């Protein structure tokens, strides 16, 4: 284990007891033992489309979901994950479709009560409406490796996530949010073309619209995601909370105006160029 990741677990005040009979008894079970250096970066990502279905990555500290889990192992061992980390089948990690990378979640097997905490560092799964794809080691501890899938409850852990990111020096503020990608497991992501630039290159945006309904705003964002980095953020106008959809940033007004033209070609939207 790298020195930095040792510090993660020491900072979380976890005592290694050596007992493996109960899931809650070891560092591996409690905090997602990672036996390799961490190479990933912080990432939320843009909306993306897989097999005609859109997914919307976001921060959701109250996330809890029950459904079917699967696992992936040897064929992906050593491959890059969606946030640049390296998949290790012996580590307690997992793939999730929308949670920020990295995030810590507790996965509980609803059939036997076994529970383990894993680090989300990849995107997926995209088959049969499964909600999480865990590593081979996690599947062993949850006791559904032989079966292949299991009915689980997945719960986001804000404190453990914050502790992990703090020790690794990762944060939304200090890391550029990357466009969503995935290691190829079930299918390839559709290509998302971007013309984004760094935050200091000039703040030109194309505002597509602003809506009271967040769902409506996200659907619109998904429609235009292929035109560039797209964001949905909350603003207040005349004491009314709106969800603004805009594309960018672009380094100059000329590039932004080209996107306005493309937006209008895709529908009767009153897109405009704005500058922060």
GROMACS .gro file of C-alpha atoms in nm:
model
  276
    1UNK     CA    1   0.000   0.000   0.000
    2UNK     CA    2   0.137   0.346  -0.076
    3UNK     CA    3   0.237   0.578   0.208
    4UNK     CA    4  -0.038   0.822   0.112
    5UNK     CA    5  -0.307   0.557   0.124
    6UNK     CA    6  -0.175   0.425   0.454
    7UNK     CA    7  -0.228   0.778   0.583
    8UNK     CA    8  -0.586   0.766   0.461
    9UNK     CA    9  -0.670   0.475   0.682
   10UNK     CA   10  -0.466   0.596   0.979
   11UNK     CA   11  -0.642   0.930   0.958
   12UNK     CA   12  -0.975   0.751   0.972
   13UNK     CA   13  -0.869   0.595   1.305
   14UNK     CA   14  -0.933   0.240   1.199
   15UNK     CA   15  -0.767  -0.039   1.398
   16UNK     CA   16  -0.658  -0.350   1.212
   17UNK     CA   17  -0.773  -0.640   1.422
   18UNK     CA   18  -0.680  -0.923   1.189
   19UNK     CA   19  -1.021  -1.086   1.230
   20UNK     CA   20  -1.189  -1.171   0.901
   21UNK     CA   21  -1.498  -1.350   1.025
   22UNK     CA   22  -1.708  -1.034   1.042
   23UNK     CA   23  -1.716  -0.769   0.773
   24UNK     CA   24  -1.687  -0.482   1.021
   25UNK     CA   25  -1.369  -0.606   1.189
   26UNK     CA   26  -1.084  -0.497   0.960
   27UNK     CA   27  -0.947  -0.198   0.780
   28UNK     CA   28  -1.004  -0.381   0.454
   29UNK     CA   29  -1.370  -0.430   0.531
   30UNK     CA   30  -1.432  -0.089   0.685
   31UNK     CA   31  -1.245   0.146   0.455
   32UNK     CA   32  -1.182  -0.023   0.125
   33UNK     CA   33  -0.827  -0.155   0.147
   34UNK     CA   34  -0.633  -0.033  -0.156
   35UNK     CA   35  -0.307  -0.217  -0.216
   36UNK     CA   36  -0.168   0.014  -0.483
   37UNK     CA   37  -0.077   0.384  -0.531
   38UNK     CA   38  -0.375   0.602  -0.614
   39UNK     CA   39  -0.337   0.757  -0.960
   40UNK     CA   40  -0.683   0.904  -1.013
   41UNK     CA   41  -0.820   1.257  -1.006
   42UNK     CA   42  -1.144   1.412  -0.881
   43UNK     CA   43  -1.418   1.389  -1.138
   44UNK     CA   44  -1.792   1.437  -1.171
   45UNK     CA   45  -1.832   1.453  -1.547
   46UNK     CA   46  -2.090   1.563  -1.799
   47UNK     CA   47  -2.416   1.385  -1.884
   48UNK     CA   48  -2.344   1.087  -2.111
   49UNK     CA   49  -2.537   0.838  -2.317
   50UNK     CA   50  -2.508   0.458  -2.321
   51UNK     CA   51  -2.736   0.243  -2.538
   52UNK     CA   52  -2.991   0.525  -2.582
   53UNK     CA   53  -3.004   0.597  -2.208
   54UNK     CA   54  -2.874   0.918  -2.051
   55UNK     CA   55  -2.690   0.931  -1.718
   56UNK     CA   56  -2.635   1.246  -1.510
   57UNK     CA   57  -2.329   1.244  -1.281
   58UNK     CA   58  -2.380   1.462  -0.973
   59UNK     CA   59  -2.299   1.512  -0.607
   60UNK     CA   60  -2.568   1.344  -0.398
   61UNK     CA   61  -2.471   1.306  -0.033
   62UNK     CA   62  -2.808   1.148   0.052
   63UNK     CA   63  -2.773   0.878  -0.212
   64UNK     CA   64  -2.915   0.539  -0.108
   65UNK     CA   65  -3.029   0.278  -0.360
   66UNK     CA   66  -3.123  -0.088  -0.361
   67UNK     CA   67  -3.084  -0.312  -0.661
   68UNK     CA   68  -2.864  -0.567  -0.833
   69UNK     CA   69  -2.484  -0.562  -0.808
   70UNK     CA   70  -2.239  -0.741  -1.034
   71UNK     CA   71  -1.859  -0.772  -1.029
   72UNK     CA   72  -1.567  -0.753  -1.270
   73UNK     CA   73  -1.226  -0.912  -1.236
   74UNK     CA   74  -0.928  -1.051  -1.427
   75UNK     CA   75  -1.012  -0.923  -1.776
   76UNK     CA   76  -1.004  -0.564  -1.648
   77UNK     CA   77  -0.721  -0.602  -1.396
   78UNK     CA   78  -0.463  -0.325  -1.453
   79UNK     CA   79  -0.682  -0.122  -1.689
   80UNK     CA   80  -0.744   0.250  -1.644
   81UNK     CA   81  -1.064   0.359  -1.472
   82UNK     CA   82  -1.284   0.654  -1.567
   83UNK     CA   83  -1.090   0.897  -1.346
   84UNK     CA   84  -0.743   0.775  -1.439
   85UNK     CA   85  -0.690   0.531  -1.154
   86UNK     CA   86  -0.586   0.169  -1.214
   87UNK     CA   87  -0.831  -0.113  -1.157
   88UNK     CA   88  -0.705  -0.380  -0.918
   89UNK     CA   89  -0.929  -0.682  -0.872
   90UNK     CA   90  -0.788  -0.733  -0.521
   91UNK     CA   91  -0.878  -0.383  -0.403
   92UNK     CA   92  -1.213  -0.280  -0.259
   93UNK     CA   93  -1.331  -0.055  -0.538
   94UNK     CA   94  -1.637  -0.030  -0.760
   95UNK     CA   95  -1.794   0.134  -1.063
   96UNK     CA   96  -2.101   0.355  -1.034
   97UNK     CA   97  -2.291   0.539  -1.305
   98UNK     CA   98  -2.334   0.884  -1.146
   99UNK     CA   99  -2.152   0.937  -0.814
  100UNK     CA  100  -1.840   1.159  -0.813
  101UNK     CA  101  -1.502   0.988  -0.845
  102UNK     CA  102  -1.366   0.899  -0.598
  103UNK     CA  103  -1.650   0.840  -0.350
  104UNK     CA  104  -1.687   0.599  -0.060
  105UNK     CA  105  -2.001   0.389  -0.032
  106UNK     CA  106  -2.120   0.105   0.186
  107UNK     CA  107  -2.249  -0.196  -0.005
  108UNK     CA  108  -2.466  -0.441   0.187
  109UNK     CA  109  -2.574  -0.779   0.056
  110UNK     CA  110  -2.945  -0.785   0.134
  111UNK     CA  111  -2.953  -1.164   0.124
  112UNK     CA  112  -2.688  -1.238   0.390
  113UNK     CA  113  -2.622  -0.908   0.568
  114UNK     CA  114  -2.256  -0.890   0.465
  115UNK     CA  115  -2.138  -0.533   0.429
  116UNK     CA  116  -1.825  -0.367   0.292
  117UNK     CA  117  -1.709  -0.014   0.216
  118UNK     CA  118  -1.565   0.041  -0.131
  119UNK     CA  119  -1.416   0.332  -0.320
  120UNK     CA  120  -1.598   0.432  -0.640
  121UNK     CA  121  -1.334   0.501  -0.904
  122UNK     CA  122  -1.500   0.399  -1.231
  123UNK     CA  123  -1.819   0.433  -1.436
  124UNK     CA  124  -2.069   0.150  -1.490
  125UNK     CA  125  -2.242  -0.090  -1.492
  126UNK     CA  126  -2.460  -0.042  -1.799
  127UNK     CA  127  -2.625  -0.382  -1.830
  128UNK     CA  128  -2.962  -0.504  -1.703
  129UNK     CA  129  -3.025  -0.200  -1.481
  130UNK     CA  130  -2.758  -0.304  -1.230
  131UNK     CA  131  -2.670  -0.028  -0.985
  132UNK     CA  132  -2.305  -0.104  -0.902
  133UNK     CA  133  -2.016  -0.312  -1.032
  134UNK     CA  134  -1.778  -0.414  -0.753
  135UNK     CA  135  -1.427  -0.554  -0.767
  136UNK     CA  136  -1.363  -0.926  -0.746
  137UNK     CA  137  -1.239  -0.891  -0.387
  138UNK     CA  138  -1.552  -0.702  -0.283
  139UNK     CA  139  -1.770  -0.970  -0.443
  140UNK     CA  140  -1.586  -1.233  -0.238
  141UNK     CA  141  -1.648  -1.046   0.087
  142UNK     CA  142  -2.011  -0.987  -0.001
  143UNK     CA  143  -2.035  -1.355  -0.088
  144UNK     CA  144  -2.188  -1.334  -0.434
  145UNK     CA  145  -1.879  -1.399  -0.648
  146UNK     CA  146  -1.985  -1.752  -0.747
  147UNK     CA  147  -2.343  -1.644  -0.814
  148UNK     CA  148  -2.227  -1.347  -1.023
  149UNK     CA  149  -2.479  -1.094  -0.895
  150UNK     CA  150  -2.643  -1.003  -0.567
  151UNK     CA  151  -2.924  -0.789  -0.432
  152UNK     CA  152  -2.759  -0.502  -0.249
  153UNK     CA  153  -2.812  -0.170  -0.079
  154UNK     CA  154  -2.565   0.106  -0.171
  155UNK     CA  155  -2.525   0.402   0.064
  156UNK     CA  156  -2.304   0.708   0.004
  157UNK     CA  157  -2.072   0.791   0.298
  158UNK     CA  158  -2.003   1.166   0.316
  159UNK     CA  159  -1.752   1.159   0.602
  160UNK     CA  160  -1.539   0.875   0.466
  161UNK     CA  161  -1.548   1.036   0.122
  162UNK     CA  162  -1.437   1.372   0.259
  163UNK     CA  163  -1.158   1.210   0.462
  164UNK     CA  164  -1.032   1.018   0.160
  165UNK     CA  165  -1.029   1.320  -0.070
  166UNK     CA  166  -0.865   1.535   0.196
  167UNK     CA  167  -0.574   1.298   0.248
  168UNK     CA  168  -0.531   1.245  -0.126
  169UNK     CA  169  -0.545   1.620  -0.187
  170UNK     CA  170  -0.851   1.591  -0.410
  171UNK     CA  171  -1.139   1.837  -0.423
  172UNK     CA  172  -1.384   1.983  -0.670
  173UNK     CA  173  -1.225   2.323  -0.623
  174UNK     CA  174  -0.868   2.208  -0.682
  175UNK     CA  175  -0.934   1.965  -0.966
  176UNK     CA  176  -1.064   2.036  -1.312
  177UNK     CA  177  -1.383   1.835  -1.365
  178UNK     CA  178  -1.318   1.603  -1.657
  179UNK     CA  179  -1.561   1.491  -1.924
  180UNK     CA  180  -1.719   1.161  -1.831
  181UNK     CA  181  -1.548   0.849  -1.958
  182UNK     CA  182  -1.544   0.483  -1.865
  183UNK     CA  183  -1.321   0.184  -1.892
  184UNK     CA  184  -1.481  -0.032  -2.154
  185UNK     CA  185  -1.680  -0.303  -1.976
  186UNK     CA  186  -2.027  -0.328  -2.125
  187UNK     CA  187  -1.999  -0.078  -2.407
  188UNK     CA  188  -1.813   0.229  -2.525
  189UNK     CA  189  -1.935   0.573  -2.426
  190UNK     CA  190  -2.063   0.791  -2.705
  191UNK     CA  191  -1.798   1.048  -2.794
  192UNK     CA  192  -1.855   1.388  -2.634
  193UNK     CA  193  -1.681   1.662  -2.831
  194UNK     CA  194  -1.557   1.956  -2.626
  195UNK     CA  195  -1.415   2.299  -2.699
  196UNK     CA  196  -1.353   2.381  -2.336
  197UNK     CA  197  -1.056   2.578  -2.213
  198UNK     CA  198  -0.904   2.634  -1.873
  199UNK     CA  199  -1.084   2.865  -1.631
  200UNK     CA  200  -0.841   3.151  -1.695
  201UNK     CA  201  -0.879   3.162  -2.074
  202UNK     CA  202  -1.193   3.376  -2.090
  203UNK     CA  203  -1.544   3.312  -1.966
  204UNK     CA  204  -1.765   3.300  -2.275
  205UNK     CA  205  -2.066   3.072  -2.253
  206UNK     CA  206  -2.366   2.979  -2.459
  207UNK     CA  207  -2.678   2.995  -2.245
  208UNK     CA  208  -2.939   2.754  -2.381
  209UNK     CA  209  -3.209   2.829  -2.126
  210UNK     CA  210  -3.310   2.855  -1.760
  211UNK     CA  211  -3.588   2.649  -1.604
  212UNK     CA  212  -3.766   2.609  -1.272
  213UNK     CA  213  -3.775   2.233  -1.318
  214UNK     CA  214  -3.433   2.071  -1.269
  215UNK     CA  215  -3.535   1.758  -1.459
  216UNK     CA  216  -3.625   1.967  -1.762
  217UNK     CA  217  -3.290   2.145  -1.744
  218UNK     CA  218  -3.100   1.815  -1.725
  219UNK     CA  219  -3.284   1.673  -2.024
  220UNK     CA  220  -3.192   1.981  -2.224
  221UNK     CA  221  -2.831   1.954  -2.108
  222UNK     CA  222  -2.821   1.594  -2.227
  223UNK     CA  223  -2.952   1.697  -2.568
  224UNK     CA  224  -2.666   1.942  -2.624
  225UNK     CA  225  -2.384   1.763  -2.441
  226UNK     CA  226  -2.217   1.669  -2.769
  227UNK     CA  227  -2.157   2.037  -2.851
  228UNK     CA  228  -1.918   2.096  -2.562
  229UNK     CA  229  -1.878   2.098  -2.188
  230UNK     CA  230  -2.225   2.161  -2.052
  231UNK     CA  231  -2.336   2.258  -1.703
  232UNK     CA  232  -2.657   2.298  -1.510
  233UNK     CA  233  -2.633   2.539  -1.220
  234UNK     CA  234  -2.883   2.710  -0.995
  235UNK     CA  235  -2.934   3.084  -1.017
  236UNK     CA  236  -3.185   3.325  -0.865
  237UNK     CA  237  -3.371   3.583  -1.070
  238UNK     CA  238  -3.629   3.809  -0.905
  239UNK     CA  239  -3.638   3.574  -0.605
  240UNK     CA  240  -3.712   3.280  -0.834
  241UNK     CA  241  -3.474   2.984  -0.834
  242UNK     CA  242  -3.388   2.866  -1.184
  243UNK     CA  243  -3.168   2.592  -1.327
  244UNK     CA  244  -2.951   2.746  -1.598
  245UNK     CA  245  -2.820   2.534  -1.884
  246UNK     CA  246  -2.511   2.661  -2.059
  247UNK     CA  247  -2.226   2.534  -2.275
  248UNK     CA  248  -1.865   2.640  -2.234
  249UNK     CA  249  -1.642   2.808  -2.141
  250UNK     CA  250  -1.498   2.918  -2.475
  251UNK     CA  251  -1.184   3.123  -2.529
  252UNK     CA  252  -1.353   3.386  -2.745
  253UNK     CA  253  -1.692   3.511  -2.859
  254UNK     CA  254  -1.646   3.381  -3.213
  255UNK     CA  255  -1.633   3.019  -3.099
  256UNK     CA  256  -1.930   3.074  -2.873
  257UNK     CA  257  -2.136   3.218  -3.161
  258UNK     CA  258  -2.060   2.910  -3.372
  259UNK     CA  259  -2.211   2.696  -3.096
  260UNK     CA  260  -2.518   2.922  -3.082
  261UNK     CA  261  -2.574   2.848  -3.450
  262UNK     CA  262  -2.543   2.473  -3.391
  263UNK     CA  263  -2.785   2.490  -3.099
  264UNK     CA  264  -3.045   2.666  -3.311
  265UNK     CA  265  -3.000   2.406  -3.585
  266UNK     CA  266  -3.099   2.139  -3.332
  267UNK     CA  267  -3.419   2.312  -3.222
  268UNK     CA  268  -3.602   2.641  -3.173
  269UNK     CA  269  -3.404   2.748  -2.870
  270UNK     CA  270  -3.318   3.109  -2.795
  271UNK     CA  271  -2.951   3.048  -2.727
  272UNK     CA  272  -2.739   3.352  -2.644
  273UNK     CA  273  -2.374   3.426  -2.575
  274UNK     CA  274  -2.298   3.536  -2.220
  275UNK     CA  275  -1.978   3.638  -2.048
  276UNK     CA  276  -1.899   3.606  -1.677
   0.00000   0.00000   0.00000
